[in-house]
PDB file of C-alpha atoms in Angstrom:
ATOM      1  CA  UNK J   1     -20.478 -10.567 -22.812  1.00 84.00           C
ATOM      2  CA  UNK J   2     -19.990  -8.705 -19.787  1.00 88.00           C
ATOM      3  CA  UNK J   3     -21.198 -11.620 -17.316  1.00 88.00           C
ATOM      4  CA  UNK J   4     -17.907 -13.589 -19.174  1.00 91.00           C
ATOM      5  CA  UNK J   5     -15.450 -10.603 -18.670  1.00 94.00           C
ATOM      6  CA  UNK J   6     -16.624 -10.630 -14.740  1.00 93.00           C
ATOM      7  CA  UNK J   7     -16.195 -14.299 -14.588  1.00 93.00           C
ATOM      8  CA  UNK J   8     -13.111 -14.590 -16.048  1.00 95.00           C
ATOM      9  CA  UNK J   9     -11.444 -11.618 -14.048  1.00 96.00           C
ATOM     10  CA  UNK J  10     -12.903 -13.662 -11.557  1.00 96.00           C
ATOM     11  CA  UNK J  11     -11.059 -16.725 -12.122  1.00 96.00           C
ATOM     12  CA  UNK J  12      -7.865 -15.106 -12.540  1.00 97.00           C
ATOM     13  CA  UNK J  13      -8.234 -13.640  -8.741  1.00 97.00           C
ATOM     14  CA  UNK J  14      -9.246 -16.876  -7.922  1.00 96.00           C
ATOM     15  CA  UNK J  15      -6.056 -18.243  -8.999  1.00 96.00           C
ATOM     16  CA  UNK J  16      -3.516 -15.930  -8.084  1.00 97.00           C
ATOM     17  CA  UNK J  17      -5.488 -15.869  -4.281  1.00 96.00           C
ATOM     18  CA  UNK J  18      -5.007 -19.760  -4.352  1.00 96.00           C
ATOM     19  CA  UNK J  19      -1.850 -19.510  -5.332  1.00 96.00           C
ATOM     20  CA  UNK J  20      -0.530 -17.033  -3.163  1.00 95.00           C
ATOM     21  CA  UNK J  21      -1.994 -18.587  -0.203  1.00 95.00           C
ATOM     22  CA  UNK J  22      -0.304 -21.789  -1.231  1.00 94.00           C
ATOM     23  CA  UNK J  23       2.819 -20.413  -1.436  1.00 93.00           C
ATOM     24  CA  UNK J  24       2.376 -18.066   1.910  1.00 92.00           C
ATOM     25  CA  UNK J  25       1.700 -21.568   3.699  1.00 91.00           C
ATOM     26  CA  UNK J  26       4.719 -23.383   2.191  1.00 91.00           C
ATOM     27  CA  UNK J  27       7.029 -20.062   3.108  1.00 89.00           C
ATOM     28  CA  UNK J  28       6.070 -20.132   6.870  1.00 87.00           C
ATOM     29  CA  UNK J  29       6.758 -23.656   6.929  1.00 84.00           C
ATOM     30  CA  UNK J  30       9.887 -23.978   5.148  1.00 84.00           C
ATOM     31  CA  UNK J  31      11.196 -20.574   4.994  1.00 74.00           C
ATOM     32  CA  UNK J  32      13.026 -18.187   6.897  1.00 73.00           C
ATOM     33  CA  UNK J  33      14.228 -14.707   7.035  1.00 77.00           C
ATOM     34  CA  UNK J  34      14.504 -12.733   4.386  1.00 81.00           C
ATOM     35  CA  UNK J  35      12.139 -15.398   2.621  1.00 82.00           C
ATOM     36  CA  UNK J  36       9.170 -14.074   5.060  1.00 85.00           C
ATOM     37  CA  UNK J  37       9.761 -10.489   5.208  1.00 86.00           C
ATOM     38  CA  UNK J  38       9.083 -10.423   1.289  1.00 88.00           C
ATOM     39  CA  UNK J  39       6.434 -13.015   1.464  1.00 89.00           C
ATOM     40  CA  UNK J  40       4.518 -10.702   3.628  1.00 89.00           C
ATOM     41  CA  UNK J  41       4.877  -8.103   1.316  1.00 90.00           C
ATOM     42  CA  UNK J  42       3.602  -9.893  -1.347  1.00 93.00           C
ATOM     43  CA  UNK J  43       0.779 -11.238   0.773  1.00 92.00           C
ATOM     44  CA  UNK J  44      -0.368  -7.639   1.523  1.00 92.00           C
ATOM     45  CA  UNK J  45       0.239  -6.279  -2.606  1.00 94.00           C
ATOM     46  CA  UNK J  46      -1.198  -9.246  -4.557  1.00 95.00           C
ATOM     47  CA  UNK J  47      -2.855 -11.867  -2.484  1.00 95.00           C
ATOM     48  CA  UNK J  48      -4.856  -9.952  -0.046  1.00 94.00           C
ATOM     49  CA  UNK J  49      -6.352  -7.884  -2.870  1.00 95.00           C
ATOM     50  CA  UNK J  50      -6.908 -10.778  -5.079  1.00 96.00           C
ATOM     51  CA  UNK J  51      -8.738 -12.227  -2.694  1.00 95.00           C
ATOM     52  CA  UNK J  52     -11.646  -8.830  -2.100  1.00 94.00           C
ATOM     53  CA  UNK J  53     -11.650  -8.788  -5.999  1.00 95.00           C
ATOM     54  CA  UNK J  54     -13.010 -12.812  -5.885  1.00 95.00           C
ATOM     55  CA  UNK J  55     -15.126 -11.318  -3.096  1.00 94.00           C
ATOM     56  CA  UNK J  56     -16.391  -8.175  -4.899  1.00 92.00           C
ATOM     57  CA  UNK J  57     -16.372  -9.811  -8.773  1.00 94.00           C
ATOM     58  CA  UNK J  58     -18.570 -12.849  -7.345  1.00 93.00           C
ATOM     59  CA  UNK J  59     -20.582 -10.968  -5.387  1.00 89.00           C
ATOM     60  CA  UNK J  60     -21.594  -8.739  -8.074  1.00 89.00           C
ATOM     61  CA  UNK J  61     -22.017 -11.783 -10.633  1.00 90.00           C
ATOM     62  CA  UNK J  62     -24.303 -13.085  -7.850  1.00 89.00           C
ATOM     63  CA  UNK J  63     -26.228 -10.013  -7.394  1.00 85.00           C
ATOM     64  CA  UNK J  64     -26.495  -9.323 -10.845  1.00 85.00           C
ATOM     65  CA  UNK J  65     -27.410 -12.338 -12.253  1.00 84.00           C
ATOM     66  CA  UNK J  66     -29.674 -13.466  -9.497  1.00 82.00           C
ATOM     67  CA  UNK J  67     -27.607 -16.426  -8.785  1.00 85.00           C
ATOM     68  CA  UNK J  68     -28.422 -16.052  -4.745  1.00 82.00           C
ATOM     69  CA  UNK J  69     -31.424 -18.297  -5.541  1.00 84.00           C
ATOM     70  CA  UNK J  70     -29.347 -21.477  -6.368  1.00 89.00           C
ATOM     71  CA  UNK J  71     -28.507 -23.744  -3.257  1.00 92.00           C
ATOM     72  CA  UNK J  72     -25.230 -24.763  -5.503  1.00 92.00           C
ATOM     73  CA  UNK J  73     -23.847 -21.141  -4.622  1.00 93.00           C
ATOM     74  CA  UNK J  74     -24.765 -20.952  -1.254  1.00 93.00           C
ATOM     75  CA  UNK J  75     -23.103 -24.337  -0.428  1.00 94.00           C
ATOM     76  CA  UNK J  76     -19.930 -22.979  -2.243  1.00 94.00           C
ATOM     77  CA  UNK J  77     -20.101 -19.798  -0.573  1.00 94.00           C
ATOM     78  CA  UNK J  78     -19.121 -21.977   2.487  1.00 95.00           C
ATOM     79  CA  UNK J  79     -16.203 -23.260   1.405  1.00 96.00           C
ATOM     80  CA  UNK J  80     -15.035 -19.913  -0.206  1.00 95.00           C
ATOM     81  CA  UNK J  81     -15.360 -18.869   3.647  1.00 94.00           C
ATOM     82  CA  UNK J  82     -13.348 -21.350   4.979  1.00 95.00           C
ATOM     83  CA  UNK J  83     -10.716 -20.850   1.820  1.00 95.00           C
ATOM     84  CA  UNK J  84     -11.188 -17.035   3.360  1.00 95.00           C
ATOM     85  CA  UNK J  85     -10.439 -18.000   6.940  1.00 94.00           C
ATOM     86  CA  UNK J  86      -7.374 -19.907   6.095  1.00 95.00           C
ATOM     87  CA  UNK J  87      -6.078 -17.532   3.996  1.00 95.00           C
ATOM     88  CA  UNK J  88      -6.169 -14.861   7.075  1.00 94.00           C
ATOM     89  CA  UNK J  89      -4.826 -17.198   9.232  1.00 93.00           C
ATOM     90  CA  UNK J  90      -1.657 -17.749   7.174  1.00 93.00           C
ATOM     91  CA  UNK J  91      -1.498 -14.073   6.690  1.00 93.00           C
ATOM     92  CA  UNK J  92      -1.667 -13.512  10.427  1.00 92.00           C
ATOM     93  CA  UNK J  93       1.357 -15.722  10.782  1.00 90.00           C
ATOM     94  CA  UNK J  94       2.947 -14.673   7.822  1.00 90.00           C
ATOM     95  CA  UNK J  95       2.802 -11.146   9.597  1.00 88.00           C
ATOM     96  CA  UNK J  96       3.538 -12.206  12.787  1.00 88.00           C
ATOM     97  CA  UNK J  97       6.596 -14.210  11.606  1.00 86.00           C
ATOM     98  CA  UNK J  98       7.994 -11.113   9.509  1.00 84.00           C
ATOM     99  CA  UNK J  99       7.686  -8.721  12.310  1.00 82.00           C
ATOM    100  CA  UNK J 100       9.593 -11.370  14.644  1.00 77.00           C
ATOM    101  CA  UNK J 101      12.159 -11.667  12.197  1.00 72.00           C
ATOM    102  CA  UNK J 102      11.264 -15.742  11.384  1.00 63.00           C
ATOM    103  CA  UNK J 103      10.968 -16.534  15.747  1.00 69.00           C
ATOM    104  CA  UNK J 104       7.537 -18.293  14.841  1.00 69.00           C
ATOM    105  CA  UNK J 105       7.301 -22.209  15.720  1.00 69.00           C
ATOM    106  CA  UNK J 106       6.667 -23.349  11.247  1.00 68.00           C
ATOM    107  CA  UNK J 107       3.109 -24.270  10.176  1.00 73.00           C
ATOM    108  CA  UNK J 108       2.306 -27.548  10.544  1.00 76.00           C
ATOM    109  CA  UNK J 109       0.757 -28.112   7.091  1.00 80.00           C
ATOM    110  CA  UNK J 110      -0.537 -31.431   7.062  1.00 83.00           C
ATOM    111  CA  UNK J 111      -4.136 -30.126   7.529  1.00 87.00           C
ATOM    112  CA  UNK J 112      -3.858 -27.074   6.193  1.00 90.00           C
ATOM    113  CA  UNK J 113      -3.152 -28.187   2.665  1.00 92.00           C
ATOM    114  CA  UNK J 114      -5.781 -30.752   2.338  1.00 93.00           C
ATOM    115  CA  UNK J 115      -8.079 -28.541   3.733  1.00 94.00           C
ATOM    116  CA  UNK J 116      -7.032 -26.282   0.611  1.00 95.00           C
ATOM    117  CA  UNK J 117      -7.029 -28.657  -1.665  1.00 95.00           C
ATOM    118  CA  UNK J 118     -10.359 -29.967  -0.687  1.00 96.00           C
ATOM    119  CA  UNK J 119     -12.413 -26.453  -0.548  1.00 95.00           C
ATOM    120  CA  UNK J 120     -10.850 -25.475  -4.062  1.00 95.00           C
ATOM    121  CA  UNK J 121     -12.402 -29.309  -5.232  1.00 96.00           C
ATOM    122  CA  UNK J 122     -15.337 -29.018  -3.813  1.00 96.00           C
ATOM    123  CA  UNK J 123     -15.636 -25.272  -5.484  1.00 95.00           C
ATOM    124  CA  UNK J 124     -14.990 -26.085  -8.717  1.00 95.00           C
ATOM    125  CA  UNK J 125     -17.555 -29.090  -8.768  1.00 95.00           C
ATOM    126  CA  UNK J 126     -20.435 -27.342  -7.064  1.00 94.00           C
ATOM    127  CA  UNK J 127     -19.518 -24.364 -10.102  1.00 92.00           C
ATOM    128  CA  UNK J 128     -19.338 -26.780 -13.323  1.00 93.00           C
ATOM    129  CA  UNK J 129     -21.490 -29.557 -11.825  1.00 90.00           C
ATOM    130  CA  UNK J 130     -24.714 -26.751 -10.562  1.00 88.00           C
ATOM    131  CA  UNK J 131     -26.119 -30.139  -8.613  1.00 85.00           C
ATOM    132  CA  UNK J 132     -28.876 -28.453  -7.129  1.00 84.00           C
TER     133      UNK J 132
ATOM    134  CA  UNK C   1       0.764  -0.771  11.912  1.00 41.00           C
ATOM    135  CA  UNK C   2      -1.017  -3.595  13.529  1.00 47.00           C
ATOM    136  CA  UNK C   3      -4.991  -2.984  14.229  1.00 78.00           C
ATOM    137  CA  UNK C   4      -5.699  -0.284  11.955  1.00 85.00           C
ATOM    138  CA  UNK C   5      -6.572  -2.232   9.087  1.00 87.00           C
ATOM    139  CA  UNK C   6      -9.362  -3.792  11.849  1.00 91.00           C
ATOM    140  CA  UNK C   7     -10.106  -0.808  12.879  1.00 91.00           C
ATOM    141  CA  UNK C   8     -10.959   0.808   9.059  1.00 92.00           C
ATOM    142  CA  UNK C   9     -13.357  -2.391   8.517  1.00 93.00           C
ATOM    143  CA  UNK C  10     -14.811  -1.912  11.651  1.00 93.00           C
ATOM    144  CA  UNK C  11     -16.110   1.871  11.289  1.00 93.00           C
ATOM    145  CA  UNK C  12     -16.598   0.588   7.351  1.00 94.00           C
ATOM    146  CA  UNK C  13     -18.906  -2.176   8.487  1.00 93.00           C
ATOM    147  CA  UNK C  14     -20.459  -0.518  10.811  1.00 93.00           C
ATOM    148  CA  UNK C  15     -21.274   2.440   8.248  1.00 94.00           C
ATOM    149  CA  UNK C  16     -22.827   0.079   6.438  1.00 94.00           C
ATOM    150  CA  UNK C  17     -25.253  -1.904   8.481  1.00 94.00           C
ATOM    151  CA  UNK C  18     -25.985   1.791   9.453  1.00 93.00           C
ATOM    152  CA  UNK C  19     -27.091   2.972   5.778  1.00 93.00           C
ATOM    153  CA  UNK C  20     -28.268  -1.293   5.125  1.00 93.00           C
ATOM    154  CA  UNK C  21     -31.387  -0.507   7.904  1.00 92.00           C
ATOM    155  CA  UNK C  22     -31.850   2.809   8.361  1.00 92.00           C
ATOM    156  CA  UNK C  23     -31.760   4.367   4.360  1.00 92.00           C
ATOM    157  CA  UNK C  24     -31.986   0.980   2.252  1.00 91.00           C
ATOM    158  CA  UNK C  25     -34.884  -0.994   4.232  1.00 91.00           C
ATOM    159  CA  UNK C  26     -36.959   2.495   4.165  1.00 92.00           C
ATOM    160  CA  UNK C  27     -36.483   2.922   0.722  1.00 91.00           C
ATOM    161  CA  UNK C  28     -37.572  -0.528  -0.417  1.00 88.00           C
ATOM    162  CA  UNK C  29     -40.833  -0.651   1.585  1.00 90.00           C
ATOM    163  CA  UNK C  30     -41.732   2.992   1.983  1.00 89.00           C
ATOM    164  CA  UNK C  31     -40.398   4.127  -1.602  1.00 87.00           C
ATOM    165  CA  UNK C  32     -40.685   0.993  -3.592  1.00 85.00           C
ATOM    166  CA  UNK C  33     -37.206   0.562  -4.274  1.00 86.00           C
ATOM    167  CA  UNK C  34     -36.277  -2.988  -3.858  1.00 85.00           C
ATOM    168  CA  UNK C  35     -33.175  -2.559  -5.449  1.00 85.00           C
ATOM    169  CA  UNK C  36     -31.569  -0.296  -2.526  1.00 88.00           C
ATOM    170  CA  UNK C  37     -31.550  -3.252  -0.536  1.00 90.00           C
ATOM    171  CA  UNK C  38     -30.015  -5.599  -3.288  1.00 86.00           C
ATOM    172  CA  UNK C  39     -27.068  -3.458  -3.846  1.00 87.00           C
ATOM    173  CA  UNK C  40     -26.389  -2.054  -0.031  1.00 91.00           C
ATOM    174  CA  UNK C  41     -26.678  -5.899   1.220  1.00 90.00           C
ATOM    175  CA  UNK C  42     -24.320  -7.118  -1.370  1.00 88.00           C
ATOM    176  CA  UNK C  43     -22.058  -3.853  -0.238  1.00 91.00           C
ATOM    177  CA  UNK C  44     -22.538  -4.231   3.347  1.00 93.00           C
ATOM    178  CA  UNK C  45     -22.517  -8.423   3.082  1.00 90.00           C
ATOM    179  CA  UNK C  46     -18.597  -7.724   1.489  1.00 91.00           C
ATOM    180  CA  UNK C  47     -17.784  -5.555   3.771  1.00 94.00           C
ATOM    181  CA  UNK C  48     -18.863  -7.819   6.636  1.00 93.00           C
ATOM    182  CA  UNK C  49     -16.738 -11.146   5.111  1.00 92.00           C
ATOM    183  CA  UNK C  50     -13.425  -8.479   4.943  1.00 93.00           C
ATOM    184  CA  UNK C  51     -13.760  -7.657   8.903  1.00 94.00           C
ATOM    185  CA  UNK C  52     -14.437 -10.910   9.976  1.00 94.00           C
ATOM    186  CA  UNK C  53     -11.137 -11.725   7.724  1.00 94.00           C
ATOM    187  CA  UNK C  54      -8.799  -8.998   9.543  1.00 94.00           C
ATOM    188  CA  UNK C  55     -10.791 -10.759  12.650  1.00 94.00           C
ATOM    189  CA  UNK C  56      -9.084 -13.799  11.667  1.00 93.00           C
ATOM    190  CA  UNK C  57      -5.915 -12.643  10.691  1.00 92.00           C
ATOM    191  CA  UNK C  58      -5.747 -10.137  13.951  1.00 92.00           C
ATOM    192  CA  UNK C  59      -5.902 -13.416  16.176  1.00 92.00           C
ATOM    193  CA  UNK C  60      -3.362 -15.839  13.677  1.00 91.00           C
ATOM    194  CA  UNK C  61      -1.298 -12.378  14.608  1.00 88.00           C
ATOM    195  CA  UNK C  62      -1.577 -13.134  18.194  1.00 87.00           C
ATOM    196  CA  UNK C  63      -2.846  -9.441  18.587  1.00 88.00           C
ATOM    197  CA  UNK C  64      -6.945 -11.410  19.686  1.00 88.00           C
ATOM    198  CA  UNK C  65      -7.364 -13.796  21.431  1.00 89.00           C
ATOM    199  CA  UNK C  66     -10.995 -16.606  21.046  1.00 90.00           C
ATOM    200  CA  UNK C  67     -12.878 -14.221  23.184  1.00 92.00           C
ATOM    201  CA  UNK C  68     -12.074 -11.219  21.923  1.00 91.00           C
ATOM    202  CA  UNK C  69     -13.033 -12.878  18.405  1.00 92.00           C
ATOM    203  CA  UNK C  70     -16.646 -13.886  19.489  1.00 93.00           C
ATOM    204  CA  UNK C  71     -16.987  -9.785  21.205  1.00 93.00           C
ATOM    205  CA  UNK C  72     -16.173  -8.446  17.627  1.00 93.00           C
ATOM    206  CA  UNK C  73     -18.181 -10.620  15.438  1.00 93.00           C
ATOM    207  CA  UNK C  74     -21.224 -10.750  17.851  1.00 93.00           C
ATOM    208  CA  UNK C  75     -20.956  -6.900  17.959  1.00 91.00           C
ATOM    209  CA  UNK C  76     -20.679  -6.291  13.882  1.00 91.00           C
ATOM    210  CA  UNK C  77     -24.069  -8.114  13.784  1.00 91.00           C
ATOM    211  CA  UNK C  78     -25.936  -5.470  15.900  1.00 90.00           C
ATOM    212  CA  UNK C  79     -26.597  -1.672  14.646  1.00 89.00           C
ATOM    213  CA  UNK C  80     -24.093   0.891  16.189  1.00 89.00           C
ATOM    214  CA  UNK C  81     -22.002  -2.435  17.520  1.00 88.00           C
ATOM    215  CA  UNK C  82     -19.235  -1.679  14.937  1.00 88.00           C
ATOM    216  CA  UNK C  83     -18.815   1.736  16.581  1.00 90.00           C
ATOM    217  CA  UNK C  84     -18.030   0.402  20.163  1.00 91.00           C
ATOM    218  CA  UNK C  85     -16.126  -2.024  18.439  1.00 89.00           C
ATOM    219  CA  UNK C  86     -13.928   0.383  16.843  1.00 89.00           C
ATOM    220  CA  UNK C  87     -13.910   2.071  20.455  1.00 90.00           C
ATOM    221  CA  UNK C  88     -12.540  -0.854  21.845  1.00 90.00           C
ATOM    222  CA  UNK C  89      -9.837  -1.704  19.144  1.00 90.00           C
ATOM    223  CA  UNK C  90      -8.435   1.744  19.462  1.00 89.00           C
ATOM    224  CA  UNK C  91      -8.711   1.628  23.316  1.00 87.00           C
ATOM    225  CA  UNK C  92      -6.738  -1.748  23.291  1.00 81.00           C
ATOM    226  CA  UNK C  93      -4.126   0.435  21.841  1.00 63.00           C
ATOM    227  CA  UNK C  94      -3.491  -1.771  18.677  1.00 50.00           C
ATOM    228  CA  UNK C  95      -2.434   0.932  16.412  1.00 45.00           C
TER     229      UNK C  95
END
């Protein structure tokens, strides 16, 4: 019972981190102004600490349930890192942009989103599937 | 203020490792406690993931540059490192 309250807090982080980041990307590439300043904000509120509770809520399922002896999580612990680092990087920019009141050249996103879109895929099959 | 969130994680991380080798790794082979290292690796393993984040963030920020990412990492890997680190951040006058 508890193991599914953890894991479903978890996917609710999951989403609103994914979803934040999305929409932190598509703001530095399309918006401006005002747009940034509160995207920031919102960055540093809800997405940042949406993403440590993944962190700390998988982490502790992991622990707990003795999950670090599956190769299925370590191989999606990779892509959770590189979900991590592009998250940071947007928030970076996202900061920088805010603080220089929108001066930034925009985000070129045609890597970043696939690269998104591809980690979250490759998450959610190595979770449901448990290949190896 | 820019920096100071790196800075936290830094002293944080470096807290960590501290307690990870020097009360955790005594306890599990001189006490029998297995479980100190479980739960302070987890700890210090989360910990770890956040300040190589802000690393990541601080040089998207423009406030690191590649080398100065590689200095921080490879020094949050070695006992006491996270200390200098720290020393350095605050040195650099980033907040």
């Amino acid at each position: 019972m508890l193991y599914d309250v953890l894991k479903a807090a978890h996917i609710v982080a999951v989403i609103v981190w994914f979803g934040g980041t999305l929409v932190a990307a598509l703001v530095l590439a399309f918006g401006a102004g005002e747009a940034l300043r509160k995207f920031h904000e919102f960055d540093r509120r809800i997405t940042t600490p949406a993403m440590a509770l993944v962190w700390a809520l998988g982490l502790t399922m992991a622990v707990w349930f003795g999950w670090f002896a599956s190769a299925w999580l370590i191989a999606k612990l990779v892509f959770v890192v590189v979900l991590s680092g592009i998250h940071g990087m947007v928030s970076g920019r996202l900061r920088r942009a805010a603080a220089a009141g929108g001066e930034l050249p925009a985000l070129d996103l045609r890597l970043i989103l696939p690269a998104m879109l591809a980690c979250l895929c490759a998450i959610a099959l190595l979770v449901v599937l448990k290949p190896f | 203020m820019p920096g100071r969130t790196l800075r936290r994680l830094a002293i944080a991380e470096a807290a960590t490792l501290i307690a990870l080798l020097f009360v955790a790794v005594p306890l599990k082979h001189l006490a029998g406690l297995p479980e100190s290292t479980r739960l302070m690796g987890a700890l210090h393993g989360l910990i770890f993931l956040a300040f190589c984040w802000a690393v990541v963030r601080a040089r998207a920020e423009g406030l690191l540059n590649g080398k100065d990412m590689v200095r921080l990492v490879v020094g949050a890997c070695i006992p006491f490192g996270g200390i200098v680190n720290e020393r350095w951040l605050r040195s650099r006058a980033m907040g």
